[in-house]
Amino acid sequence: MIRGLYTSATGMVTQQKRMDVVTNNLANATTPGFKQDMLLSSSFEALMVHRMNGNSDFGPLNEVGVLNNGIHVDEIVTSFEEGMLKETGISTDFAIDGDGFFVVNTPQGERYTRAGTWFVSSEGKLVTQEGYEIQGQNGAINVNNTSFTVDSYGNMKTVTGLDKIKLVNFENLSGLRKEGGNLYSANNAQIINDTGSKIKQGYLEGSNVDLSKQMVDMIEISRSFEINQRMIKMQDEKLGKAVSEIGRL
């Protein structure tokens, strides 16, 4: 009975974490360049239960059966499927048509993003909303003002001369880790040069969140949580009944 409480509890915890992922996806459904996450769960390794007295009179078969230990969160994976490109007409908005990533210089080092909502800082440099500098082949990009153009290959004329917006790609996207602010770190992802992506000025890539699927998942998660909750209540009532009746003996 106690094992049943534990199994149901692991189910509730897992569903709660799944709900956290879904709500985060929904909250970022309109965030440019956002990539939706999905939580994968798996069962704990099952245990084979044996009789305490293997030499009992019930025969040589000592196995009672398999004991399940519930489920747990295996990992959270990110879908890097490209979102729809939307034209904005703003010169500091950029989108990538392809699999590449922009490079951003942060206090923690280089980070990578698909979001192209940029601004021109007081120093004339292209920066993100957080003020992190966008990187070109020659370092930070100094455009001085918003009157600049970029071709589909990222080539542009800056205050210091010709430059090119830096794009990179990764051999194993599963090695990227989200760090907030639509930024990724290449923890276990090998960086390679991106040669196939194109840059579109005056466009933004939309989120790849599938709203209909997220809503269906939310309903499914709520029902699964409620079922596990009811199972805990039922088992608790049986335990209480067993204790009270045994106490009369």
Short mmCIF file of C-alpha atoms in Angstrom, two decimals:
data_model
loop_
_atom_site.label_atom_id
_atom_site.label_comp_id
_atom_site.label_asym_id
_atom_site.label_seq_id
_atom_site.Cartn_x
_atom_site.Cartn_y
_atom_site.Cartn_z
CA MET A 1 0.00 0.00 0.00
CA ILE A 2 2.80 2.41 0.86
CA ARG A 3 4.44 1.54 -2.46
CA GLY A 4 1.20 2.56 -4.20
CA LEU A 5 1.32 5.98 -2.52
CA TYR A 6 4.89 6.44 -3.73
CA THR A 7 4.05 5.40 -7.31
CA SER A 8 1.11 7.80 -7.50
CA ALA A 9 3.23 10.59 -6.01
CA THR A 10 5.91 10.17 -8.70
CA GLY A 11 3.14 10.45 -11.29
CA MET A 12 1.90 13.73 -9.77
CA VAL A 13 5.41 15.21 -9.61
CA THR A 14 6.09 14.29 -13.24
CA GLN A 15 2.80 15.76 -14.44
CA GLN A 16 3.50 18.96 -12.51
CA LYS A 17 6.86 19.32 -14.26
CA ARG A 18 5.22 18.61 -17.63
CA MET A 19 2.75 21.40 -16.88
CA ASP A 20 5.63 23.78 -16.13
CA VAL A 21 7.09 23.06 -19.57
CA VAL A 22 3.73 23.51 -21.33
CA THR A 23 2.94 26.80 -19.57
CA ASN A 24 6.38 28.13 -20.45
CA ASN A 25 5.77 27.22 -24.09
CA LEU A 26 2.40 28.97 -24.06
CA ALA A 27 3.85 32.05 -22.35
CA ASN A 28 6.43 32.34 -25.16
CA ALA A 29 4.08 31.58 -28.05
CA THR A 30 4.60 35.12 -29.39
CA THR A 31 8.30 35.45 -28.50
CA PRO A 32 10.41 35.82 -31.68
CA GLY A 33 12.76 32.91 -32.26
CA PHE A 34 11.51 30.90 -29.27
CA LYS A 35 11.83 27.10 -29.52
CA GLN A 36 9.33 24.94 -27.67
CA ASP A 37 10.38 22.30 -25.17
CA MET A 38 9.04 18.84 -24.47
CA LEU A 39 9.48 16.79 -21.31
CA LEU A 40 10.30 13.10 -21.70
CA SER A 41 9.54 10.72 -18.85
CA SER A 42 10.40 7.09 -18.26
CA SER A 43 9.71 4.40 -15.71
CA PHE A 44 12.03 3.68 -12.86
CA GLU A 45 13.72 0.33 -13.24
CA ALA A 46 11.31 -2.39 -12.18
CA LEU A 47 12.28 -4.72 -9.34
CA MET A 48 11.72 -8.44 -9.20
CA VAL A 49 10.15 -9.44 -5.89
CA HIS A 50 11.22 -12.74 -4.32
CA ARG A 51 9.87 -14.76 -1.43
CA MET A 52 11.73 -14.18 1.79
CA ASN A 53 11.94 -17.94 2.35
CA GLY A 54 13.21 -19.43 -0.88
CA ASN A 55 13.03 -22.98 0.52
CA SER A 56 9.38 -22.87 1.41
CA ASP A 57 6.91 -25.69 0.82
CA PHE A 58 5.41 -23.85 -2.15
CA GLY A 59 7.95 -25.22 -4.62
CA PRO A 60 11.19 -24.11 -6.21
CA LEU A 61 9.76 -20.98 -7.88
CA ASN A 62 10.86 -18.09 -5.64
CA GLU A 63 9.80 -15.11 -7.75
CA VAL A 64 6.62 -13.32 -6.70
CA GLY A 65 6.46 -10.81 -9.56
CA VAL A 66 7.57 -7.39 -10.79
CA LEU A 67 7.33 -4.30 -8.61
CA ASN A 68 6.94 -1.00 -10.44
CA ASN A 69 8.49 2.11 -8.86
CA GLY A 70 6.60 4.79 -10.79
CA ILE A 71 7.95 7.27 -13.34
CA HIS A 72 10.42 10.12 -13.35
CA VAL A 73 11.56 12.97 -15.61
CA ASP A 74 14.11 11.65 -18.08
CA GLU A 75 15.05 14.86 -19.90
CA ILE A 76 13.69 18.05 -21.47
CA VAL A 77 14.30 18.30 -25.21
CA THR A 78 13.98 21.37 -27.41
CA SER A 79 12.43 21.37 -30.88
CA PHE A 80 14.59 23.46 -33.21
CA GLU A 81 12.07 23.38 -36.03
CA GLU A 82 12.08 26.74 -37.83
CA GLY A 83 9.21 29.12 -37.08
CA MET A 84 7.37 31.19 -39.64
CA LEU A 85 9.11 34.33 -40.90
CA LYS A 86 7.13 37.54 -40.64
CA GLU A 87 8.02 40.80 -42.35
CA THR A 88 8.25 43.84 -40.06
CA GLY A 89 10.01 46.39 -42.27
CA ILE A 90 12.25 47.42 -39.35
CA SER A 91 15.92 47.62 -40.30
CA THR A 92 17.11 46.25 -36.95
CA ASP A 93 14.91 43.14 -37.15
CA PHE A 94 16.58 40.01 -38.50
CA ALA A 95 15.57 36.43 -39.16
CA ILE A 96 17.52 33.36 -40.25
CA ASP A 97 16.17 31.33 -43.13
CA GLY A 98 17.92 28.05 -42.32
CA ASP A 99 19.42 26.26 -39.34
CA GLY A 100 22.04 28.78 -38.19
CA PHE A 101 22.31 30.85 -35.01
CA PHE A 102 23.36 34.44 -34.37
CA VAL A 103 26.31 34.93 -32.04
CA VAL A 104 25.93 37.23 -29.02
CA ASN A 105 28.66 38.46 -26.66
CA THR A 106 27.56 38.26 -23.01
CA PRO A 107 29.43 38.68 -19.71
CA GLN A 108 29.53 34.87 -19.54
CA GLY A 109 31.03 34.54 -23.01
CA GLU A 110 29.56 33.88 -26.43
CA ARG A 111 25.96 32.72 -26.54
CA TYR A 112 23.70 31.83 -29.45
CA THR A 113 20.19 32.83 -30.44
CA ARG A 114 17.58 32.70 -33.17
CA ALA A 115 15.90 35.88 -31.97
CA GLY A 116 16.62 38.92 -34.14
CA THR A 117 14.89 41.76 -32.30
CA TRP A 118 17.84 44.13 -32.09
CA PHE A 119 18.55 47.79 -31.37
CA VAL A 120 21.29 50.33 -31.97
CA SER A 121 23.00 51.26 -28.71
CA SER A 122 24.15 54.74 -27.72
CA GLU A 123 27.58 53.67 -28.98
CA GLY A 124 26.15 52.82 -32.38
CA LYS A 125 26.45 49.03 -31.99
CA LEU A 126 23.87 46.38 -32.77
CA VAL A 127 22.66 44.89 -29.47
CA THR A 128 19.95 42.61 -28.13
CA GLN A 129 17.16 43.76 -25.84
CA GLU A 130 19.44 43.00 -22.88
CA GLY A 131 22.23 45.14 -24.37
CA TYR A 132 24.46 42.24 -25.48
CA GLU A 133 26.49 42.97 -28.61
CA ILE A 134 25.75 41.08 -31.82
CA GLN A 135 28.90 39.60 -33.29
CA GLY A 136 30.19 39.95 -36.82
CA GLN A 137 33.25 38.38 -38.35
CA ASN A 138 35.28 41.30 -36.95
CA GLY A 139 33.67 41.44 -33.53
CA ALA A 140 30.94 43.85 -32.39
CA ILE A 141 29.01 45.45 -35.27
CA ASN A 142 29.10 49.27 -35.26
CA VAL A 143 26.41 50.65 -37.57
CA ASN A 144 26.15 54.10 -35.94
CA ASN A 145 22.42 54.41 -36.77
CA THR A 146 19.50 52.45 -38.20
CA SER A 147 20.21 53.49 -41.80
CA PHE A 148 22.06 50.38 -42.89
CA THR A 149 21.39 47.40 -45.12
CA VAL A 150 22.40 43.77 -44.94
CA ASP A 151 22.30 41.31 -47.84
CA SER A 152 21.10 37.71 -47.60
CA TYR A 153 24.64 36.52 -46.86
CA GLY A 154 25.00 38.91 -43.89
CA ASN A 155 27.38 41.29 -45.64
CA MET A 156 27.09 44.91 -44.56
CA LYS A 157 28.93 48.20 -44.42
CA THR A 158 29.80 49.42 -40.93
CA VAL A 159 31.57 52.42 -39.46
CA THR A 160 34.84 50.48 -39.46
CA GLY A 161 34.44 49.07 -42.96
CA LEU A 162 32.91 45.92 -44.45
CA ASP A 163 31.72 43.22 -42.09
CA LYS A 164 29.49 40.17 -42.05
CA ILE A 165 26.99 39.02 -39.42
CA LYS A 166 28.40 35.88 -37.83
CA LEU A 167 26.34 32.72 -38.10
CA VAL A 168 27.22 29.35 -36.59
CA ASN A 169 25.65 25.92 -36.52
CA PHE A 170 26.06 22.80 -34.40
CA GLU A 171 26.62 19.15 -35.17
CA ASN A 172 24.51 18.05 -32.20
CA LEU A 173 21.72 20.47 -31.32
CA SER A 174 20.84 18.30 -28.32
CA GLY A 175 24.00 19.65 -26.67
CA LEU A 176 22.63 23.21 -26.56
CA ARG A 177 21.27 24.47 -23.25
CA LYS A 178 18.77 27.28 -22.73
CA GLU A 179 19.96 30.07 -20.45
CA GLY A 180 16.99 32.43 -20.55
CA GLY A 181 16.50 35.50 -22.69
CA ASN A 182 16.28 33.27 -25.78
CA LEU A 183 20.00 32.48 -25.47
CA TYR A 184 21.74 29.11 -25.72
CA SER A 185 25.11 27.90 -24.51
CA ALA A 186 27.05 25.22 -26.38
CA ASN A 187 27.70 22.94 -23.43
CA ASN A 188 28.10 19.69 -25.34
CA ALA A 189 27.43 20.93 -28.85
CA GLN A 190 30.28 21.12 -31.35
CA ILE A 191 30.29 24.46 -33.18
CA ILE A 192 30.63 24.46 -36.95
CA ASN A 193 30.46 27.24 -39.55
CA ASP A 194 27.05 27.81 -41.09
CA THR A 195 27.15 27.98 -44.87
CA GLY A 196 23.57 27.23 -45.91
CA SER A 197 21.49 29.79 -43.97
CA LYS A 198 20.35 33.14 -45.32
CA ILE A 199 19.71 36.34 -43.38
CA LYS A 200 16.56 38.37 -43.96
CA GLN A 201 16.62 41.99 -42.80
CA GLY A 202 13.29 43.46 -41.79
CA TYR A 203 11.91 40.05 -40.78
CA LEU A 204 11.45 38.16 -37.52
CA GLU A 205 11.16 34.43 -36.97
CA GLY A 206 8.08 33.54 -34.99
CA SER A 207 7.90 31.00 -32.19
CA ASN A 208 7.54 27.38 -33.26
CA VAL A 209 5.07 26.64 -30.45
CA ASP A 210 2.11 24.55 -31.63
CA LEU A 211 -0.71 26.16 -29.66
CA SER A 212 -3.32 23.50 -30.37
CA LYS A 213 -1.02 20.69 -29.24
CA GLN A 214 0.00 22.57 -26.11
CA MET A 215 -3.65 23.06 -25.14
CA VAL A 216 -4.38 19.35 -25.69
CA ASP A 217 -1.30 18.46 -23.62
CA MET A 218 -2.46 20.77 -20.84
CA ILE A 219 -5.84 18.99 -20.63
CA GLU A 220 -4.16 15.58 -20.67
CA ILE A 221 -1.71 16.59 -17.94
CA SER A 222 -4.50 17.96 -15.74
CA ARG A 223 -6.48 14.73 -16.02
CA SER A 224 -3.43 12.56 -15.33
CA PHE A 225 -2.61 14.65 -12.25
CA GLU A 226 -6.19 14.32 -10.98
CA ILE A 227 -6.17 10.54 -11.47
CA ASN A 228 -2.97 10.14 -9.48
CA GLN A 229 -4.39 12.45 -6.83
CA ARG A 230 -7.49 10.28 -6.53
CA MET A 231 -5.38 7.15 -6.27
CA ILE A 232 -3.47 8.65 -3.34
CA LYS A 233 -6.73 9.57 -1.63
CA MET A 234 -8.14 6.07 -2.13
CA GLN A 235 -5.00 4.41 -0.78
CA ASP A 236 -4.90 6.78 2.18
CA GLU A 237 -8.50 5.93 3.04
CA LYS A 238 -7.73 2.20 2.84
CA LEU A 239 -4.71 2.63 5.09
CA GLY A 240 -6.81 4.54 7.60
CA LYS A 241 -9.49 1.87 7.52
CA ALA A 242 -6.94 -0.90 7.93
CA VAL A 243 -5.33 0.80 10.93
CA SER A 244 -8.65 1.48 12.66
CA GLU A 245 -9.96 -2.06 12.14
CA ILE A 246 -6.69 -3.72 13.15
CA GLY A 247 -6.68 -1.52 16.24
CA ARG A 248 -9.94 -3.14 17.42
CA LEU A 249 -8.37 -6.60 17.48
#
